[in-house]
Amino acid sequence: MKAPNLFVIGAPRCGTTSLFAALKQHPDVYASVLKEPHFYAADLPAQPHTVSDPADYQRLFAVAGDQRYRAEASVWYFYSHEAPALIAKAHPDARIVLLLRNPADMLVSLYELYLRTGNEGD
């Protein structure tokens, strides 16, 4: 079974989407078509597109070729109490890239996003 061996995590609005998009372009990286499956964060509320079935999660990497890295990005792993141990147990040789940002800048960016998407009023 081809399994992920590179995880991109971090707080929202910290660059995970940009990094994941860049990784997708590298020939040595297979990046899951679905960003943010949150498979290992079962202790958190389900997010849109959360994958909870192990077979569905494996299918995210089924078409990976012989690339050196198979990546997935789920920002909420950063907040999960279970995800670190579950990832370490299932993928002991995996690499984890954590993106952080000045919390004040992150909150302003998140607030502006919520304003643009109608999730927050003025």
Short mmCIF file of C-alpha atoms in Angstrom, two decimals:
data_model
loop_
_atom_site.label_atom_id
_atom_site.label_comp_id
_atom_site.label_asym_id
_atom_site.label_seq_id
_atom_site.Cartn_x
_atom_site.Cartn_y
_atom_site.Cartn_z
CA MET A 1 0.00 0.00 0.00
CA LYS A 2 1.23 3.46 -0.86
CA ALA A 3 0.79 5.65 2.18
CA PRO A 4 1.55 9.27 2.93
CA ASN A 5 5.02 10.03 4.23
CA LEU A 6 4.78 13.83 4.27
CA PHE A 7 2.22 15.80 6.25
CA VAL A 8 1.70 19.55 5.97
CA ILE A 9 -0.01 21.02 9.02
CA GLY A 10 -0.41 24.42 10.63
CA ALA A 11 -2.78 27.04 11.84
CA PRO A 12 -5.29 28.46 9.34
CA ARG A 13 -4.05 31.29 7.12
CA CYS A 14 -0.40 30.31 7.61
CA GLY A 15 0.48 29.21 4.07
CA THR A 16 -0.43 25.51 4.03
CA THR A 17 -2.43 25.87 0.81
CA SER A 18 0.40 27.72 -0.94
CA LEU A 19 3.01 25.20 0.17
CA PHE A 20 0.81 22.27 -0.79
CA ALA A 21 0.23 23.77 -4.25
CA ALA A 22 3.98 24.19 -4.71
CA LEU A 23 4.65 20.62 -3.57
CA LYS A 24 2.13 19.32 -6.12
CA GLN A 25 4.31 20.75 -8.88
CA HIS A 26 7.46 18.91 -7.80
CA PRO A 27 8.18 15.68 -9.70
CA ASP A 28 9.28 13.85 -6.53
CA VAL A 29 5.99 14.56 -4.74
CA TYR A 30 2.58 12.97 -5.13
CA ALA A 31 0.09 15.22 -3.37
CA SER A 32 -3.36 13.99 -2.48
CA VAL A 33 -6.00 15.49 -4.74
CA LEU A 34 -8.08 16.19 -1.64
CA LYS A 35 -6.51 18.76 0.66
CA GLU A 36 -7.55 18.53 4.30
CA PRO A 37 -8.90 15.00 4.69
CA HIS A 38 -8.34 15.32 8.47
CA PHE A 39 -8.27 11.53 8.72
CA TYR A 40 -6.16 11.43 11.89
CA ALA A 41 -8.14 14.14 13.73
CA ALA A 42 -11.20 12.14 14.77
CA ASP A 43 -11.22 13.96 18.11
CA LEU A 44 -12.20 17.21 16.37
CA PRO A 45 -15.53 18.11 14.76
CA ALA A 46 -15.74 16.91 11.17
CA GLN A 47 -14.78 19.51 8.59
CA PRO A 48 -15.99 19.65 4.99
CA HIS A 49 -14.48 16.72 3.08
CA THR A 50 -13.34 14.90 6.24
CA VAL A 51 -12.35 11.33 5.40
CA SER A 52 -13.13 8.87 8.18
CA ASP A 53 -13.12 5.54 6.36
CA PRO A 54 -9.64 3.92 6.18
CA ALA A 55 -10.30 2.54 2.68
CA ASP A 56 -11.32 6.00 1.44
CA TYR A 57 -8.15 7.45 2.95
CA GLN A 58 -5.98 4.80 1.26
CA ARG A 59 -7.65 5.60 -2.06
CA LEU A 60 -6.29 9.14 -1.81
CA PHE A 61 -2.84 7.65 -2.47
CA ALA A 62 -3.76 4.68 -4.67
CA VAL A 63 -2.61 6.30 -7.91
CA ALA A 64 0.67 7.59 -6.50
CA GLY A 65 3.58 6.62 -8.67
CA ASP A 66 7.15 6.09 -7.60
CA GLN A 67 7.54 9.61 -6.21
CA ARG A 68 9.75 9.90 -3.16
CA TYR A 69 7.07 11.69 -1.14
CA ARG A 70 3.33 11.17 -0.85
CA ALA A 71 1.86 14.23 0.80
CA GLU A 72 -1.34 15.29 2.44
CA ALA A 73 -2.18 18.59 4.12
CA SER A 74 -4.65 18.94 6.99
CA VAL A 75 -4.31 22.09 9.06
CA TRP A 76 -6.46 20.83 11.92
CA TYR A 77 -3.92 18.12 12.83
CA PHE A 78 -2.18 21.02 14.59
CA TYR A 79 -5.12 21.29 17.02
CA SER A 80 -5.84 17.59 17.43
CA HIS A 81 -4.76 15.78 20.59
CA GLU A 82 -4.90 12.41 18.80
CA ALA A 83 -3.36 13.15 15.40
CA PRO A 84 0.34 13.31 16.39
CA ALA A 85 0.33 9.87 18.03
CA LEU A 86 -1.83 8.31 15.32
CA ILE A 87 0.38 9.66 12.52
CA ALA A 88 3.55 8.54 14.35
CA LYS A 89 2.12 5.05 14.85
CA ALA A 90 0.82 4.61 11.30
CA HIS A 91 3.70 6.37 9.52
CA PRO A 92 6.78 6.31 11.78
CA ASP A 93 9.12 7.50 9.02
CA ALA A 94 6.87 10.35 7.89
CA ARG A 95 8.01 13.93 7.84
CA ILE A 96 5.80 16.67 9.20
CA VAL A 97 6.04 20.27 8.03
CA LEU A 98 4.43 22.72 10.44
CA LEU A 99 3.62 26.23 9.24
CA LEU A 100 3.07 28.98 11.79
CA ARG A 101 2.47 32.70 11.59
CA ASN A 102 2.39 35.58 14.02
CA PRO A 103 -0.94 34.95 15.78
CA ALA A 104 -2.12 38.55 15.44
CA ASP A 105 -1.46 38.52 11.68
CA MET A 106 -3.16 35.13 11.36
CA LEU A 107 -6.27 36.36 13.17
CA VAL A 108 -6.53 39.48 11.01
CA SER A 109 -6.20 37.35 7.88
CA LEU A 110 -8.79 34.86 9.14
CA TYR A 111 -11.19 37.65 10.08
CA GLU A 112 -10.80 39.23 6.62
CA LEU A 113 -11.46 35.84 5.02
CA TYR A 114 -14.62 35.42 7.09
CA LEU A 115 -15.79 38.89 6.06
CA ARG A 116 -15.23 38.05 2.36
CA THR A 117 -17.05 34.72 2.62
CA GLY A 118 -19.97 36.00 4.67
CA ASN A 119 -19.08 34.00 7.77
CA GLU A 120 -18.64 37.18 9.82
CA GLY A 121 -20.50 40.48 9.91
CA ASP A 122 -18.88 43.91 9.93
#
